[in-house]
Amino acid sequence: MAVKKKQPSQWSWPNSCLLVVMVGMIFYCSWINNKIVTRGYRLNELRQAEKQLIEEQDKLEAELATLKSPRNLARLARRLGLKEPRPGQKMVLP
Amino acid sequence: MKQRTKRESKDERRRLRQRIGLVAGVVVFSLVAVVARAYFLQVVKHNYYLARQQSQCNSSRLVRYKRGEILASDGKVLAASIKGESLYAEPRRVQDKRRLAKGLAPILKMKVSSLERGLRGERGFAWLKRSLTPGQVEALQPWCKKEPGLAFSKEARRIYPNRDLAGQVLGFTNIDCQGQEGLELYYDEYLQGRQLYVSMERDARRQVVESSQSAELDHLKGKTVYLTIDRRLQAWAEQELETAVTGSRGKGGVALVMDADNGAVLAMAQYPRFNPNSKRKNNPALWRNRAVTDLLEPGSTLKAFTLVAALESGIFKIDDLVDCEEGKFKVGNRTIHDTHEYGLLRLDEVLKYSSNIGCSKIAERIGAERFYAVLKNFGFGSHSGIDYPHEPSGRLRPWQKWREIDLCNHSFGQGVSMTSVQLVAAYAALANGGHRVTPHLVAKIINGAGWTVYEPPAKKSSRVCSSKVAQQVDRALALVVEDDGTAPQARIPGFRVMGKTGTAQKFDFAKKSYSHKNYRASFVGYVDPPKGQSRKIVYVMVDEPRSSIYGGLVAAPAFQRINRHLLSYLNYASQTELATLTIPDYEEEEAGCSVAENGSERVENFTGNATQAANVMPDFTGRTIRDALILIGSYRRSVKISGQGRIVSQKPQPGTTLEPGLDFVFHLSSESSEI
């Protein structure tokens, strides 16, 4: 009676490679997901910072407009001893 | 032995198979159970768990986008929104409410009782104070750290960087940034930022992981409104108006500058002014923009339109003579008076000398129907169409309801009422050759992307009088500023000035008659610009002046000063002409006016003395500061003034020889007095 030849294992190296790739994919997806969340936090932080900077800019622009208002400039000029120029002494720059 | 070993091995294999089968069964069963559970959760209960996940991770928040800015014609900010802190409390988390209220009261400048009222009960939220100042925020930081039920919330706040510049024109918003008055109200629809629910994903610690909100979505922000108002002109107009009102000890005033070609309002000043940043501190009566909302009788400034009606009717020619009856003219049982006794006057002289009788006689000849039609054509008795809220239509009754005296009264500006803007718009039609214009304050509105979404309608303006008549009236108006006209103070050397004075009695509603004490002094006119440039109508009105009641004395100097700024600013004058725009020789002009309009002997003597002794310091004691300022214009010296009322002492002393570079100092009595 012929001895039955042992069948070669089904778990060959391509299968192993596939398994490694799948595990790698799982890790990669987890890493990507983690990165998305981390970047989401960072993006949110940056948006908050941007918002704050815009608010700060708005305040500074308002302050500048107050300081450059015609009446304020006239008041400061008077304090410095300057006098209202006569029309002939005035030149409005474009 | 061998057989026994074989059997044992067989049994062992069978048991092993049974165990493997059992384990496999358990594994398969478990797998089936897991798959069944997964199927149940993912498929059967899909919607339920999806909703739970979304409610836990996703949230949305109402975001109100920034209100648009209001800019002057030069692009500088007049109104803007900034984020500020507001303080709120969670009363149910506050332990010692009394102590907290006592601690916060001095910082918030509020009463302890009102703070306690806010903290009362077990509510989850209560505003304590909105729109805090940076100083208050700093002082409140330690309180927020130690008190868990106290926190800040960021809110938008409307600010007006130029403070009271064009305060009434701009109006203001409420605490929620919704327009309440002025242009803020009229253009609220454009200025208001959109409200939007923004979704965001949060983690277990409620931190935002991702938000769909972009920091600045331009198309959702409020639109930017560009005004026709020029900041510098506005400031000059306000300054000169203030000088005119305080100098004449008036109650208030209005000044307007309008482009005659297109109706763009370049300046709209009012005194007393109003600062929209602190509206609660101001009297609500100051919120109103009187130039647009207040009806007033124009007085003699309406006479220009009587002249238009006369010339348009074809009944009169400009050089026709009108008998002015030597100052008294009876109409029914009433008598109309002139300030001076005039005999025969040409039509243009009627305007020059501002004769009430002359105007009455003209109106009587052309008839009520024709006169009414001309007034109506110029926009009297109806809305001017200005883009500003609460504009009343003027009051001009149908001509069928006029009595004989009404026709005469209307011809010199009594019994008919209009707003300052309506009057200026009518003068704009005269100045541009006869085309009616629609006054407007907004030049354009642009959205976040820079597209223009609104521009004032470029209507084809209707003709209200022929260009020939407009030119004839122009020439008549130019006579008003001549030496013997009613307003030589409005004259600017080197320029052709046209205008008309107005001295209108105010109606006393208590006595149901015209007041003999309260007047409105006004002047409206324009200067001939270089070719190709448009005329600018300048209007000045002083309410209840006390030092003098006449438009030529009170309002015309302010008109002249505003125009001097205007001519220089708009480069309408060459350098040579500008050099002549120095302080005019008031001496001569004042003398002329005193004869023509005031008739005050005191003023005549006053100027006469000054001319004779040009290098000797006159005696100003007992005079008003206005009189003094008019005279010393010719001396070209700096003046220091202290106090109010009439002059009680002066430096240099009367009779002193005036040395070059010496300044004048006047001390005034504190009590007010009338001429």
PDB file of N, CA and C in Angstrom, chain B residues 512-566:
ATOM      1  N   LYS B 512     -49.964 130.014  19.733  1.00  0.00           N
ATOM      2  CA  LYS B 512     -50.563 129.860  18.397  1.00  0.00           C
ATOM      3  C   LYS B 512     -50.325 131.095  17.518  1.00  0.00           C
ATOM      4  N   SER B 513     -49.103 131.578  17.613  1.00  0.00           N
ATOM      5  CA  SER B 513     -48.733 132.708  16.757  1.00  0.00           C
ATOM      6  C   SER B 513     -47.220 132.682  16.564  1.00  0.00           C
ATOM      7  N   TYR B 514     -46.738 133.509  15.629  1.00  0.00           N
ATOM      8  CA  TYR B 514     -45.293 133.554  15.400  1.00  0.00           C
ATOM      9  C   TYR B 514     -44.605 134.281  16.547  1.00  0.00           C
ATOM     10  N   SER B 515     -43.478 133.698  16.986  1.00  0.00           N
ATOM     11  CA  SER B 515     -42.736 134.275  18.104  1.00  0.00           C
ATOM     12  C   SER B 515     -41.980 135.519  17.641  1.00  0.00           C
ATOM     13  N   HIS B 516     -41.888 136.506  18.522  1.00  0.00           N
ATOM     14  CA  HIS B 516     -41.088 137.689  18.210  1.00  0.00           C
ATOM     15  C   HIS B 516     -39.719 137.607  18.859  1.00  0.00           C
ATOM     16  N   LYS B 517     -39.449 136.459  19.456  1.00  0.00           N
ATOM     17  CA  LYS B 517     -38.184 136.300  20.160  1.00  0.00           C
ATOM     18  C   LYS B 517     -37.336 135.190  19.529  1.00  0.00           C
ATOM     19  N   ASN B 518     -38.010 134.137  19.101  1.00  0.00           N
ATOM     20  CA  ASN B 518     -37.274 132.977  18.589  1.00  0.00           C
ATOM     21  C   ASN B 518     -37.294 132.930  17.060  1.00  0.00           C
ATOM     22  N   TYR B 519     -36.084 132.888  16.492  1.00  0.00           N
ATOM     23  CA  TYR B 519     -35.934 132.888  15.027  1.00  0.00           C
ATOM     24  C   TYR B 519     -35.008 131.755  14.592  1.00  0.00           C
ATOM     25  N   ARG B 520     -35.051 131.489  13.310  1.00  0.00           N
ATOM     26  CA  ARG B 520     -34.032 130.615  12.710  1.00  0.00           C
ATOM     27  C   ARG B 520     -33.304 131.463  11.678  1.00  0.00           C
ATOM     28  N   ALA B 521     -31.992 131.549  11.844  1.00  0.00           N
ATOM     29  CA  ALA B 521     -31.194 132.323  10.886  1.00  0.00           C
ATOM     30  C   ALA B 521     -30.494 131.338   9.960  1.00  0.00           C
ATOM     31  N   SER B 522     -30.643 131.567   8.658  1.00  0.00           N
ATOM     32  CA  SER B 522     -30.028 130.598   7.741  1.00  0.00           C
ATOM     33  C   SER B 522     -29.411 131.290   6.533  1.00  0.00           C
ATOM     34  N   PHE B 523     -28.546 130.549   5.889  1.00  0.00           N
ATOM     35  CA  PHE B 523     -27.997 131.001   4.610  1.00  0.00           C
ATOM     36  C   PHE B 523     -27.755 129.771   3.757  1.00  0.00           C
ATOM     37  N   VAL B 524     -28.182 129.849   2.499  1.00  0.00           N
ATOM     38  CA  VAL B 524     -27.950 128.742   1.575  1.00  0.00           C
ATOM     39  C   VAL B 524     -27.416 129.328   0.272  1.00  0.00           C
ATOM     40  N   GLY B 525     -26.402 128.677  -0.258  1.00  0.00           N
ATOM     41  CA  GLY B 525     -25.826 129.210  -1.487  1.00  0.00           C
ATOM     42  C   GLY B 525     -24.742 128.319  -2.040  1.00  0.00           C
ATOM     43  N   TYR B 526     -24.028 128.847  -3.008  1.00  0.00           N
ATOM     44  CA  TYR B 526     -22.973 128.078  -3.658  1.00  0.00           C
ATOM     45  C   TYR B 526     -21.977 129.025  -4.312  1.00  0.00           C
ATOM     46  N   VAL B 527     -20.835 128.450  -4.645  1.00  0.00           N
ATOM     47  CA  VAL B 527     -19.759 129.226  -5.253  1.00  0.00           C
ATOM     48  C   VAL B 527     -19.523 128.669  -6.644  1.00  0.00           C
ATOM     49  N   ASP B 528     -19.224 129.541  -7.590  1.00  0.00           N
ATOM     50  CA  ASP B 528     -18.943 129.073  -8.949  1.00  0.00           C
ATOM     51  C   ASP B 528     -17.609 128.336  -8.973  1.00  0.00           C
ATOM     52  N   PRO B 529     -17.611 127.063  -9.328  1.00  0.00           N
ATOM     53  CA  PRO B 529     -16.351 126.311  -9.362  1.00  0.00           C
ATOM     54  C   PRO B 529     -15.669 126.472 -10.723  1.00  0.00           C
ATOM     55  N   PRO B 530     -14.462 125.951 -10.886  1.00  0.00           N
ATOM     56  CA  PRO B 530     -13.841 125.993 -12.215  1.00  0.00           C
ATOM     57  C   PRO B 530     -14.667 125.175 -13.215  1.00  0.00           C
ATOM     58  N   LYS B 531     -14.459 125.422 -14.481  1.00  0.00           N
ATOM     59  CA  LYS B 531     -15.248 124.735 -15.511  1.00  0.00           C
ATOM     60  C   LYS B 531     -15.090 123.229 -15.389  1.00  0.00           C
ATOM     61  N   GLY B 532     -16.201 122.542 -15.580  1.00  0.00           N
ATOM     62  CA  GLY B 532     -16.151 121.077 -15.541  1.00  0.00           C
ATOM     63  C   GLY B 532     -16.380 120.514 -14.148  1.00  0.00           C
ATOM     64  N   GLN B 533     -16.383 121.363 -13.148  1.00  0.00           N
ATOM     65  CA  GLN B 533     -16.627 120.900 -11.775  1.00  0.00           C
ATOM     66  C   GLN B 533     -18.054 121.235 -11.370  1.00  0.00           C
ATOM     67  N   SER B 534     -18.564 120.425 -10.468  1.00  0.00           N
ATOM     68  CA  SER B 534     -19.948 120.656 -10.040  1.00  0.00           C
ATOM     69  C   SER B 534     -20.005 121.670  -8.905  1.00  0.00           C
ATOM     70  N   ARG B 535     -21.146 122.325  -8.805  1.00  0.00           N
ATOM     71  CA  ARG B 535     -21.335 123.272  -7.698  1.00  0.00           C
ATOM     72  C   ARG B 535     -21.673 122.505  -6.423  1.00  0.00           C
ATOM     73  N   LYS B 536     -21.263 123.072  -5.317  1.00  0.00           N
ATOM     74  CA  LYS B 536     -21.561 122.445  -4.026  1.00  0.00           C
ATOM     75  C   LYS B 536     -22.459 123.403  -3.240  1.00  0.00           C
ATOM     76  N   ILE B 537     -23.635 122.922  -2.899  1.00  0.00           N
ATOM     77  CA  ILE B 537     -24.555 123.760  -2.130  1.00  0.00           C
ATOM     78  C   ILE B 537     -24.145 123.693  -0.660  1.00  0.00           C
ATOM     79  N   VAL B 538     -23.999 124.832  -0.053  1.00  0.00           N
ATOM     80  CA  VAL B 538     -23.682 124.884   1.380  1.00  0.00           C
ATOM     81  C   VAL B 538     -24.833 125.588   2.087  1.00  0.00           C
ATOM     82  N   TYR B 539     -25.330 124.945   3.121  1.00  0.00           N
ATOM     83  CA  TYR B 539     -26.472 125.482   3.873  1.00  0.00           C
ATOM     84  C   TYR B 539     -26.094 125.534   5.347  1.00  0.00           C
ATOM     85  N   VAL B 540     -26.376 126.647   5.976  1.00  0.00           N
ATOM     86  CA  VAL B 540     -26.130 126.784   7.421  1.00  0.00           C
ATOM     87  C   VAL B 540     -27.376 127.353   8.058  1.00  0.00           C
ATOM     88  N   MET B 541     -27.834 126.709   9.110  1.00  0.00           N
ATOM     89  CA  MET B 541     -29.009 127.216   9.833  1.00  0.00           C
ATOM     90  C   MET B 541     -28.692 127.226  11.331  1.00  0.00           C
ATOM     91  N   VAL B 542     -28.939 128.352  11.975  1.00  0.00           N
ATOM     92  CA  VAL B 542     -28.742 128.452  13.418  1.00  0.00           C
ATOM     93  C   VAL B 542     -30.112 128.663  14.060  1.00  0.00           C
ATOM     94  N   ASP B 543     -30.421 127.814  15.012  1.00  0.00           N
ATOM     95  CA  ASP B 543     -31.720 127.844  15.670  1.00  0.00           C
ATOM     96  C   ASP B 543     -31.668 128.768  16.894  1.00  0.00           C
ATOM     97  N   GLU B 544     -32.594 129.674  16.945  1.00  0.00           N
ATOM     98  CA  GLU B 544     -32.740 130.618  18.058  1.00  0.00           C
ATOM     99  C   GLU B 544     -31.440 131.327  18.436  1.00  0.00           C
ATOM    100  N   PRO B 545     -30.827 132.015  17.478  1.00  0.00           N
ATOM    101  CA  PRO B 545     -29.621 132.780  17.840  1.00  0.00           C
ATOM    102  C   PRO B 545     -30.020 133.967  18.710  1.00  0.00           C
ATOM    103  N   ARG B 546     -29.121 134.390  19.566  1.00  0.00           N
ATOM    104  CA  ARG B 546     -29.447 135.481  20.493  1.00  0.00           C
ATOM    105  C   ARG B 546     -28.652 136.752  20.204  1.00  0.00           C
ATOM    106  N   SER B 547     -27.425 136.613  19.725  1.00  0.00           N
ATOM    107  CA  SER B 547     -26.624 137.828  19.518  1.00  0.00           C
ATOM    108  C   SER B 547     -27.188 138.642  18.358  1.00  0.00           C
ATOM    109  N   SER B 548     -27.714 137.968  17.373  1.00  0.00           N
ATOM    110  CA  SER B 548     -28.386 138.608  16.242  1.00  0.00           C
ATOM    111  C   SER B 548     -29.333 137.570  15.672  1.00  0.00           C
ATOM    112  N   ILE B 549     -30.352 138.002  14.992  1.00  0.00           N
ATOM    113  CA  ILE B 549     -31.320 137.023  14.482  1.00  0.00           C
ATOM    114  C   ILE B 549     -31.187 136.834  12.979  1.00  0.00           C
ATOM    115  N   TYR B 550     -30.343 137.626  12.329  1.00  0.00           N
ATOM    116  CA  TYR B 550     -30.337 137.676  10.868  1.00  0.00           C
ATOM    117  C   TYR B 550     -29.408 136.633  10.241  1.00  0.00           C
ATOM    118  N   GLY B 551     -29.932 135.985   9.224  1.00  0.00           N
ATOM    119  CA  GLY B 551     -29.160 134.967   8.515  1.00  0.00           C
ATOM    120  C   GLY B 551     -27.861 135.533   7.973  1.00  0.00           C
ATOM    121  N   GLY B 552     -27.903 136.789   7.519  1.00  0.00           N
ATOM    122  CA  GLY B 552     -26.713 137.416   6.948  1.00  0.00           C
ATOM    123  C   GLY B 552     -25.618 137.633   7.969  1.00  0.00           C
ATOM    124  N   LEU B 553     -25.997 137.793   9.219  1.00  0.00           N
ATOM    125  CA  LEU B 553     -24.996 138.025  10.263  1.00  0.00           C
ATOM    126  C   LEU B 553     -24.585 136.747  10.978  1.00  0.00           C
ATOM    127  N   VAL B 554     -25.538 135.838  11.124  1.00  0.00           N
ATOM    128  CA  VAL B 554     -25.283 134.642  11.933  1.00  0.00           C
ATOM    129  C   VAL B 554     -24.804 133.466  11.071  1.00  0.00           C
ATOM    130  N   ALA B 555     -25.511 133.193   9.969  1.00  0.00           N
ATOM    131  CA  ALA B 555     -25.212 131.987   9.192  1.00  0.00           C
ATOM    132  C   ALA B 555     -24.248 132.241   8.032  1.00  0.00           C
ATOM    133  N   ALA B 556     -24.315 133.439   7.434  1.00  0.00           N
ATOM    134  CA  ALA B 556     -23.484 133.705   6.254  1.00  0.00           C
ATOM    135  C   ALA B 556     -21.981 133.597   6.542  1.00  0.00           C
ATOM    136  N   PRO B 557     -21.480 134.091   7.699  1.00  0.00           N
ATOM    137  CA  PRO B 557     -20.038 133.917   7.945  1.00  0.00           C
ATOM    138  C   PRO B 557     -19.633 132.443   8.000  1.00  0.00           C
ATOM    139  N   ALA B 558     -20.496 131.611   8.593  1.00  0.00           N
ATOM    140  CA  ALA B 558     -20.188 130.169   8.649  1.00  0.00           C
ATOM    141  C   ALA B 558     -20.189 129.574   7.246  1.00  0.00           C
ATOM    142  N   PHE B 559     -21.147 130.035   6.416  1.00  0.00           N
ATOM    143  CA  PHE B 559     -21.201 129.589   5.012  1.00  0.00           C
ATOM    144  C   PHE B 559     -19.885 129.930   4.316  1.00  0.00           C
ATOM    145  N   GLN B 560     -19.419 131.143   4.555  1.00  0.00           N
ATOM    146  CA  GLN B 560     -18.200 131.589   3.896  1.00  0.00           C
ATOM    147  C   GLN B 560     -16.996 130.768   4.350  1.00  0.00           C
ATOM    148  N   ARG B 561     -16.930 130.485   5.645  1.00  0.00           N
ATOM    149  CA  ARG B 561     -15.773 129.738   6.160  1.00  0.00           C
ATOM    150  C   ARG B 561     -15.799 128.291   5.662  1.00  0.00           C
ATOM    151  N   ILE B 562     -16.985 127.702   5.625  1.00  0.00           N
ATOM    152  CA  ILE B 562     -17.072 126.317   5.118  1.00  0.00           C
ATOM    153  C   ILE B 562     -16.628 126.294   3.654  1.00  0.00           C
ATOM    154  N   ASN B 563     -17.044 127.297   2.909  1.00  0.00           N
ATOM    155  CA  ASN B 563     -16.669 127.346   1.490  1.00  0.00           C
ATOM    156  C   ASN B 563     -15.172 127.559   1.302  1.00  0.00           C
ATOM    157  N   ARG B 564     -14.574 128.313   2.182  1.00  0.00           N
ATOM    158  CA  ARG B 564     -13.119 128.516   2.085  1.00  0.00           C
ATOM    159  C   ARG B 564     -12.397 127.189   2.258  1.00  0.00           C
ATOM    160  N   HIS B 565     -12.835 126.396   3.230  1.00  0.00           N
ATOM    161  CA  HIS B 565     -12.249 125.059   3.401  1.00  0.00           C
ATOM    162  C   HIS B 565     -12.486 124.222   2.145  1.00  0.00           C
ATOM    163  N   LEU B 566     -13.716 124.284   1.669  1.00  0.00           N
ATOM    164  CA  LEU B 566     -14.146 123.470   0.530  1.00  0.00           C
ATOM    165  C   LEU B 566     -13.317 123.794  -0.723  1.00  0.00           C
TER     166      LEU B 566
END
